[in-house]
Amino acid sequence: MATGTLTNAELMKRREAAVPRGPFNVGPIFADRAEGALLWDVEGHEYIDFCGGIGVVNSGHNHPAVVDAVKRQADRFIHTCWHVAMYDEYLRLAERLNELVPMPGPNKTAFFNSGAEAGENCVKIARAYTGRAGVVSFERGFHGRTLLGMTMTGKVKPYTAGFGPFAPEVYRLPYQPFFSDRPRTDDEVRAECRGALDRLFHYHIEPESIACIIVEPVLGEGGFYPIHPVAFAMLREECTKHGIVLVSDEVQAGFGRCGAMFACERYDIVPDLIAMAKSLGGGMPLSAVTGTAEIMDAPGIGGIGGTYGGNPLACAAANAVLDVMEKEALPERANAIGKKVLSKFRDLQAHDWVGNVRGLGAMCAIEIIDPETKAPDTARAGRITVAAREKGLLVMTASGNVIRTLMPLVITDDQLDRALDILADAIASAG
């Protein structure tokens, strides 16, 4: 139900006066309520949500089980700080994640607030464990907006431009040998990745100085490129060979999005640490690092933590999210969603301004290109997202010209079909 007293335009004027321009917005709308895969703005317009709070509500907006868990915890206490008075929700969630991650164990988990904090704490833990300083990330990777997060992020605009100097001892691997979707044989992938790793080790940093390699199994902000299975296996081999900690950044790709609880499971890869956030909390701010007990115990007492990390409401929500994931088989649902989305996207390749389509589970992407040059067409992609929003679909891009799907995994078949029809119409009209 709309508020009846506010309009999006009026609120936009207030936003422009009160909030800096830096935080971007998908569109000039203000939410009134949301449920499942639907969102309503203050004027009563209904939208099917393909953004999902940027991958935060895989279990759906306001899932009753999550809402109930938060309410029950709020009646007990809202905050004590784990470092002052511990509580069962934190402990139970840690125990469950230790069992869920694709690592043989024994494992341990610590909680923080955001994906950037999870990534940074992975670096701290890896440095404490190895006694080394070097960190390796990837071009087009995204690991947050803090100083170290920005430094590890492999894109200048808008993430790092004007914000230097950056953190030292961070090195970058090229994304193409590891993530490129052009046709290649396994041997060609292996040779190209070998060449990239040799260049890194010969000209930038010796492997014995590297604490960790951090990688997204599917590049999120970088364009929804899944890593090639051979490339992921090579990273695991190299890390094992040189005593480097392998970090799987599952902030956007995790919690069922890619057709398994964790995306690395789709590759049968066992990382040393997993960084997670977003859909872990079902909308509450929560992140985590889970890893082998030996590595996780490397920092001394007080070396990791934070005032709000693993706050009681967020942990209660996350425990409910795990229940929902299991009871409603959401990772399996992601695979069904992905098959339907990719089938529709392949049909849309009949338009000469539609380029590559790709995906892993429900983490799917369709590229919008210039028909003449085949270069990324950011302007056309922007027109498509606006047209889709005007027809009742919230959708956003990655890397400017890549339309990505982050719908809640509880989306119904009818909602999914309607949304794909809207997107198809918007793409067809972009010629």
Coordinates of C-alpha atoms in Angstrom, one line a residue:
M1 CA 0.0 0.0 0.0
A2 CA 1.4 3.4 -1.0
T3 CA 1.9 6.0 1.7
G4 CA -0.4 8.5 -0.2
T5 CA 1.6 11.5 1.0
L6 CA 5.0 11.1 -0.6
T7 CA 6.1 11.0 -4.2
N8 CA 9.4 9.7 -5.7
A9 CA 10.1 13.2 -7.2
E10 CA 9.6 15.0 -3.9
L11 CA 11.9 12.5 -2.1
M12 CA 14.5 12.8 -4.9
K13 CA 14.7 16.6 -4.2
R14 CA 15.3 15.9 -0.6
R15 CA 17.9 13.2 -1.5
E16 CA 19.8 15.7 -3.7
A17 CA 19.9 18.3 -0.9
A18 CA 20.8 15.9 2.0
V19 CA 22.9 13.1 0.5
P20 CA 26.1 13.5 -1.5
R21 CA 26.2 12.4 -5.2
G22 CA 28.7 9.6 -4.5
P23 CA 26.2 6.8 -3.6
F24 CA 24.7 5.7 -6.9
N25 CA 21.1 4.8 -7.4
V26 CA 19.6 2.2 -9.8
G27 CA 16.6 4.5 -10.3
P28 CA 14.7 7.5 -8.8
I29 CA 12.4 5.4 -6.7
F30 CA 11.9 5.1 -3.0
A31 CA 10.7 1.8 -1.4
D32 CA 7.6 1.5 0.7
R33 CA 7.6 -2.2 1.2
A34 CA 8.9 -5.5 -0.2
E35 CA 8.0 -9.1 -0.1
G36 CA 9.5 -12.2 -1.7
A37 CA 10.7 -11.1 -5.2
L38 CA 8.4 -8.0 -5.3
L39 CA 9.0 -4.4 -4.2
W40 CA 6.5 -1.4 -4.1
D41 CA 7.5 2.2 -4.2
V42 CA 5.9 5.0 -2.2
E43 CA 3.6 5.8 -5.1
G44 CA 2.3 2.2 -5.1
H45 CA 4.1 1.0 -8.3
E46 CA 4.9 -2.7 -8.1
Y47 CA 8.3 -4.0 -9.4
I48 CA 9.7 -7.5 -9.9
D49 CA 13.1 -7.3 -8.3
F50 CA 16.1 -8.5 -10.3
C51 CA 18.5 -6.6 -8.0
G52 CA 17.7 -8.2 -4.7
G53 CA 19.4 -5.5 -2.7
I54 CA 22.5 -6.3 -4.9
G55 CA 22.5 -9.9 -4.1
V56 CA 21.5 -9.6 -0.4
V57 CA 18.1 -11.2 -0.3
N58 CA 18.5 -14.6 -2.0
S59 CA 16.0 -15.9 0.6
G60 CA 13.5 -13.2 -0.4
H61 CA 12.5 -9.8 0.9
N62 CA 11.0 -10.1 4.4
H63 CA 10.9 -13.8 4.5
P64 CA 8.5 -14.6 7.4
A65 CA 11.0 -16.9 9.1
V66 CA 13.7 -14.3 9.0
V67 CA 11.4 -11.5 10.2
D68 CA 10.2 -13.7 13.1
A69 CA 13.8 -14.6 14.1
V70 CA 14.8 -10.9 14.2
K71 CA 11.7 -10.0 16.3
R72 CA 12.3 -12.8 18.8
Q73 CA 15.9 -11.9 19.2
A74 CA 15.0 -8.2 19.6
D75 CA 12.7 -9.1 22.5
R76 CA 15.7 -10.7 24.2
F77 CA 18.4 -8.2 23.6
I78 CA 19.6 -6.1 20.6
H79 CA 23.3 -5.7 21.4
T80 CA 25.8 -6.8 24.0
C81 CA 28.9 -7.0 21.8
W82 CA 30.3 -10.5 21.4
H83 CA 33.5 -9.3 23.0
V84 CA 31.6 -8.3 26.2
A85 CA 28.9 -10.9 26.6
M86 CA 28.7 -13.8 24.2
Y87 CA 25.4 -15.3 22.9
D88 CA 24.1 -18.5 21.5
E89 CA 23.0 -17.2 18.1
Y90 CA 26.6 -16.3 17.1
L91 CA 27.9 -19.6 18.4
R92 CA 25.2 -21.7 16.6
L93 CA 25.7 -19.8 13.3
A94 CA 29.5 -20.4 13.5
E95 CA 29.0 -24.1 14.1
R96 CA 26.6 -24.4 11.2
L97 CA 28.9 -22.6 8.8
N98 CA 31.8 -24.7 9.9
E99 CA 29.8 -27.8 8.8
L100 CA 28.4 -26.3 5.6
V101 CA 31.6 -25.0 4.0
P102 CA 33.2 -27.4 1.5
M103 CA 36.3 -27.9 3.7
P104 CA 37.1 -31.1 5.5
G105 CA 37.7 -29.3 8.9
P106 CA 38.0 -28.8 11.7
N107 CA 36.9 -25.3 10.7
K108 CA 36.3 -22.0 12.6
T109 CA 34.2 -18.9 11.8
A110 CA 34.4 -15.2 12.8
F111 CA 31.8 -12.6 12.0
F112 CA 32.0 -9.0 10.8
N113 CA 29.7 -6.4 9.2
S114 CA 30.3 -6.2 5.5
G115 CA 31.8 -7.9 2.5
A116 CA 34.8 -5.5 2.6
E117 CA 35.5 -6.4 6.2
A118 CA 35.3 -10.1 5.4
G119 CA 37.9 -9.7 2.6
E120 CA 40.2 -7.5 4.7
N121 CA 40.1 -10.0 7.6
C122 CA 40.9 -12.8 5.2
V123 CA 44.1 -10.8 4.4
K124 CA 44.9 -10.2 8.1
I125 CA 44.4 -13.9 8.9
A126 CA 46.5 -15.1 5.9
R127 CA 49.3 -12.7 6.8
A128 CA 49.3 -13.8 10.4
Y129 CA 49.3 -17.4 9.4
T130 CA 52.0 -17.2 6.7
G131 CA 54.2 -14.4 8.0
R132 CA 54.1 -12.9 4.5
A133 CA 52.8 -9.6 3.3
G134 CA 51.9 -10.0 -0.4
V135 CA 48.3 -10.2 -1.6
V136 CA 47.2 -11.1 -5.1
S137 CA 43.8 -10.3 -6.6
F138 CA 42.4 -10.0 -10.1
E139 CA 41.7 -7.4 -12.7
R140 CA 37.9 -6.7 -12.7
G141 CA 37.6 -8.2 -9.2
F142 CA 35.6 -6.3 -6.6
H143 CA 36.4 -6.5 -2.9
G144 CA 34.9 -3.4 -1.3
R145 CA 35.3 0.3 -0.9
T146 CA 37.6 0.5 2.1
L147 CA 41.3 1.3 1.6
L148 CA 42.4 -2.3 1.3
G149 CA 39.2 -3.3 -0.4
M150 CA 39.7 -0.6 -3.0
T151 CA 43.3 -1.6 -3.5
M152 CA 42.3 -5.3 -4.1
T153 CA 39.5 -4.2 -6.5
G154 CA 40.6 -4.4 -10.1
K155 CA 38.8 -1.4 -11.7
V156 CA 39.6 2.3 -11.6
K157 CA 36.3 4.0 -12.3
P158 CA 34.3 4.5 -10.2
Y159 CA 35.9 2.6 -7.4
T160 CA 39.5 3.9 -7.0
A161 CA 39.8 7.0 -9.2
G162 CA 40.9 9.9 -7.0
F163 CA 41.2 8.0 -3.8
G164 CA 44.9 7.1 -3.7
P165 CA 47.4 6.4 -2.4
F166 CA 46.5 2.8 -1.8
A167 CA 47.6 0.0 0.5
P168 CA 51.0 -1.6 -0.3
E169 CA 51.9 -5.1 -1.3
V170 CA 48.8 -5.8 -3.4
Y171 CA 49.4 -7.4 -6.9
R172 CA 47.1 -8.2 -9.7
L173 CA 46.6 -11.0 -12.1
P174 CA 44.9 -10.4 -15.5
Y175 CA 41.4 -11.6 -15.6
Q176 CA 41.3 -12.9 -19.2
P177 CA 43.3 -16.1 -19.0
F178 CA 41.3 -17.2 -15.9
F179 CA 37.8 -15.8 -16.7
S180 CA 37.6 -15.3 -20.4
D181 CA 34.5 -16.9 -22.1
R182 CA 36.0 -17.1 -25.6
P183 CA 36.2 -20.7 -26.8
R184 CA 39.4 -22.5 -25.6
T185 CA 40.6 -26.0 -25.0
D186 CA 41.6 -27.0 -21.5
D187 CA 45.2 -27.1 -22.6
E188 CA 45.0 -23.5 -24.0
V189 CA 43.5 -22.3 -20.7
R190 CA 46.3 -24.1 -18.8
A191 CA 49.0 -22.5 -20.9
E192 CA 47.6 -19.0 -20.7
C193 CA 47.1 -19.2 -17.0
R194 CA 50.6 -20.6 -16.6
G195 CA 52.0 -17.7 -18.5
A196 CA 50.2 -15.2 -16.3
L197 CA 51.3 -16.8 -13.1
D198 CA 54.9 -17.0 -14.4
R199 CA 54.9 -13.3 -15.2
L200 CA 53.5 -12.5 -11.8
F201 CA 56.2 -14.6 -10.0
H202 CA 59.1 -13.4 -12.3
Y203 CA 58.4 -9.7 -12.6
H204 CA 56.2 -8.6 -9.7
I205 CA 56.4 -10.8 -6.5
E206 CA 58.0 -14.1 -5.7
P207 CA 55.5 -16.8 -4.5
E208 CA 57.3 -17.2 -1.2
S209 CA 56.3 -13.6 -0.3
I210 CA 52.6 -14.0 -1.1
A211 CA 50.2 -14.5 1.9
C212 CA 47.1 -15.1 -0.1
I213 CA 45.4 -15.1 -3.5
I214 CA 41.8 -13.8 -3.3
V215 CA 39.4 -14.7 -6.1
E216 CA 35.7 -14.4 -6.8
P217 CA 34.5 -17.7 -8.4
V218 CA 32.2 -15.5 -10.5
L219 CA 33.3 -11.9 -11.0
G220 CA 30.5 -9.8 -9.6
E221 CA 30.9 -6.1 -10.4
G222 CA 33.4 -7.2 -13.0
G223 CA 30.8 -8.6 -15.4
F224 CA 29.5 -11.9 -14.0
Y225 CA 32.3 -14.0 -15.6
P226 CA 32.6 -17.5 -14.0
I227 CA 36.2 -18.6 -13.6
H228 CA 37.2 -21.4 -15.9
P229 CA 37.4 -24.8 -14.0
V230 CA 40.9 -25.4 -15.2
A231 CA 42.0 -22.0 -14.0
F232 CA 40.5 -22.4 -10.6
A233 CA 42.2 -25.8 -10.2
M234 CA 45.5 -24.2 -11.2
L235 CA 45.1 -21.6 -8.5
R236 CA 44.5 -24.3 -5.9
E237 CA 47.6 -26.2 -7.1
E238 CA 49.8 -23.1 -7.0
C239 CA 48.6 -22.1 -3.6
T240 CA 49.3 -25.6 -2.2
K241 CA 52.7 -25.7 -3.8
H242 CA 53.9 -22.4 -2.5
G243 CA 52.1 -22.3 0.9
I244 CA 49.8 -19.5 -0.2
V245 CA 46.3 -19.2 1.4
L246 CA 43.6 -19.5 -1.2
V247 CA 40.6 -17.2 -0.4
S248 CA 37.3 -17.7 -2.2
D249 CA 35.4 -14.4 -2.1
E250 CA 31.7 -15.6 -2.1
V251 CA 30.2 -12.3 -1.0
Q252 CA 28.0 -12.0 -4.1
A253 CA 28.3 -15.6 -5.5
G254 CA 27.5 -17.5 -2.3
F255 CA 24.4 -18.7 -0.5
G256 CA 22.7 -20.5 -3.2
R257 CA 23.1 -17.9 -6.0
C258 CA 25.3 -20.2 -8.2
G259 CA 23.4 -23.4 -7.7
A260 CA 25.2 -24.6 -4.6
M261 CA 25.5 -23.1 -1.1
F262 CA 29.0 -21.9 -2.1
A263 CA 30.1 -21.2 -5.7
C264 CA 33.4 -23.0 -5.2
E265 CA 31.4 -26.2 -4.7
R266 CA 30.5 -26.0 -8.3
Y267 CA 34.2 -26.5 -9.1
D268 CA 35.0 -29.1 -6.5
I269 CA 37.6 -26.6 -5.2
V270 CA 38.5 -26.6 -1.5
P271 CA 39.7 -23.1 -0.5
D272 CA 41.5 -22.3 2.7
L273 CA 39.3 -19.3 3.6
I274 CA 35.8 -18.2 2.4
A275 CA 34.7 -14.6 2.7
M276 CA 30.9 -14.3 2.8
A277 CA 28.3 -11.5 3.4
K278 CA 25.3 -10.2 1.5
S279 CA 22.6 -13.0 1.5
L280 CA 24.1 -14.6 4.7
G281 CA 22.1 -12.1 6.8
G282 CA 18.9 -12.1 4.7
G283 CA 19.0 -8.3 4.7
M284 CA 20.7 -7.7 8.0
P285 CA 24.4 -6.4 7.9
L286 CA 26.5 -9.5 8.5
S287 CA 29.7 -11.0 7.0
A288 CA 31.8 -13.9 7.9
V289 CA 35.2 -15.6 7.4
T290 CA 35.2 -19.4 7.6
G291 CA 38.4 -21.4 7.3
T292 CA 40.5 -24.2 8.6
A293 CA 41.0 -24.0 12.3
E294 CA 44.8 -23.8 12.0
I295 CA 44.7 -20.8 9.8
M296 CA 41.8 -19.1 11.6
D297 CA 43.6 -19.3 14.9
A298 CA 46.8 -17.6 13.6
P299 CA 45.8 -14.0 14.8
G300 CA 46.3 -13.5 18.5
I301 CA 43.5 -12.7 21.0
G302 CA 42.1 -9.3 20.1
G303 CA 43.6 -9.4 16.6
I304 CA 40.3 -9.7 14.8
G305 CA 36.8 -8.6 15.8
G306 CA 34.7 -5.5 16.0
T307 CA 32.0 -3.8 18.0
Y308 CA 29.1 -4.8 15.8
G309 CA 30.5 -7.9 14.1
G310 CA 28.1 -10.8 14.4
N311 CA 25.5 -8.7 16.2
P312 CA 22.6 -10.7 17.7
L313 CA 19.9 -9.6 15.3
A314 CA 22.0 -10.4 12.3
C315 CA 23.0 -13.8 13.6
A316 CA 19.4 -14.7 14.4
A317 CA 18.4 -13.7 10.8
A318 CA 21.3 -15.7 9.3
N319 CA 20.3 -18.8 11.3
A320 CA 16.8 -18.4 9.8
V321 CA 18.3 -17.9 6.4
L322 CA 20.1 -21.2 6.6
D323 CA 16.9 -22.9 7.6
V324 CA 15.1 -21.4 4.6
M325 CA 17.9 -22.4 2.2
E326 CA 17.6 -26.0 3.3
K327 CA 13.8 -26.3 3.6
E328 CA 13.0 -24.5 0.4
A329 CA 16.0 -26.0 -1.5
L330 CA 17.1 -22.6 -2.8
P331 CA 20.4 -23.7 -4.3
E332 CA 18.6 -26.2 -6.4
R333 CA 16.0 -23.5 -7.3
A334 CA 18.9 -21.3 -8.5
N335 CA 19.8 -23.9 -11.1
A336 CA 16.2 -24.0 -12.5
I337 CA 16.1 -20.2 -12.6
G338 CA 19.4 -20.0 -14.4
K339 CA 18.4 -22.5 -17.1
K340 CA 15.3 -20.5 -17.9
V341 CA 17.2 -17.2 -17.8
L342 CA 20.0 -18.3 -20.1
S343 CA 17.6 -19.9 -22.5
K344 CA 15.7 -16.6 -22.8
F345 CA 19.0 -14.7 -23.1
R346 CA 20.2 -16.9 -25.9
D347 CA 17.0 -16.2 -27.8
L348 CA 17.8 -12.5 -27.4
Q349 CA 21.1 -12.9 -29.2
A350 CA 19.1 -12.6 -32.4
H351 CA 19.4 -8.8 -31.8
D352 CA 22.8 -7.6 -33.1
W353 CA 23.2 -5.4 -30.0
V354 CA 23.2 -8.4 -27.7
G355 CA 26.6 -10.0 -27.2
N356 CA 27.7 -12.9 -25.0
V357 CA 25.4 -14.5 -22.4
R358 CA 26.8 -16.5 -19.5
G359 CA 26.0 -17.6 -16.0
L360 CA 26.5 -20.1 -13.2
G361 CA 23.2 -21.0 -11.5
A362 CA 21.0 -17.9 -11.2
M363 CA 24.0 -15.6 -11.5
C364 CA 23.5 -14.8 -15.2
A365 CA 24.5 -12.0 -17.5
I366 CA 23.7 -10.6 -21.0
E367 CA 26.1 -8.2 -22.7
I368 CA 24.9 -5.2 -24.6
I369 CA 27.2 -4.2 -27.4
D370 CA 27.5 -1.7 -30.3
P371 CA 26.2 -3.5 -33.4
E372 CA 28.9 -2.0 -35.6
T373 CA 32.1 -2.2 -33.4
K374 CA 31.0 -4.9 -31.0
A375 CA 32.4 -2.7 -28.2
P376 CA 30.5 -2.4 -24.9
D377 CA 27.5 -0.2 -25.2
T378 CA 26.9 1.3 -21.8
A379 CA 24.4 3.9 -23.0
R380 CA 22.2 1.3 -24.7
A381 CA 22.3 -0.9 -21.5
G382 CA 21.3 2.1 -19.5
R383 CA 18.3 2.7 -21.7
I384 CA 17.3 -0.9 -21.3
T385 CA 17.3 -0.8 -17.5
V386 CA 15.2 2.4 -17.6
A387 CA 12.7 0.9 -20.0
A388 CA 12.5 -2.3 -17.9
R389 CA 11.9 -0.2 -14.7
E390 CA 9.1 1.7 -16.4
K391 CA 7.4 -1.6 -17.2
G392 CA 7.8 -2.9 -13.7
L393 CA 11.2 -4.7 -13.5
L394 CA 14.1 -3.5 -11.4
V395 CA 17.4 -4.6 -13.0
M396 CA 20.9 -3.3 -12.9
T397 CA 24.2 -3.6 -14.8
A398 CA 27.7 -4.7 -14.0
S399 CA 30.7 -3.1 -15.8
G400 CA 28.3 -0.7 -17.4
N401 CA 27.1 -2.8 -20.3
V402 CA 26.4 -6.2 -18.7
I403 CA 22.8 -6.7 -17.5
R404 CA 22.9 -9.0 -14.5
T405 CA 20.3 -11.1 -12.6
L406 CA 20.2 -11.0 -8.8
M407 CA 16.6 -11.9 -8.3
P408 CA 15.6 -13.5 -4.9
L409 CA 15.6 -17.3 -5.3
V410 CA 12.1 -17.5 -4.0
I411 CA 10.8 -15.8 -7.1
T412 CA 7.8 -17.7 -8.5
D413 CA 7.7 -19.1 -12.0
D414 CA 5.0 -16.6 -13.0
Q415 CA 7.0 -13.7 -11.7
L416 CA 10.2 -14.9 -13.4
D417 CA 8.3 -15.4 -16.8
R418 CA 6.8 -11.9 -16.5
A419 CA 10.1 -10.3 -15.6
L420 CA 11.9 -12.0 -18.5
D421 CA 9.2 -10.9 -20.9
I422 CA 9.6 -7.3 -19.7
L423 CA 13.4 -7.5 -20.1
A424 CA 13.1 -9.0 -23.6
D425 CA 10.7 -6.2 -24.6
A426 CA 13.1 -3.6 -23.2
I427 CA 16.1 -5.1 -25.1
A428 CA 14.1 -5.4 -28.3
S429 CA 13.1 -1.8 -28.2
A430 CA 16.7 -0.7 -27.6
G431 CA 17.6 -1.0 -31.3

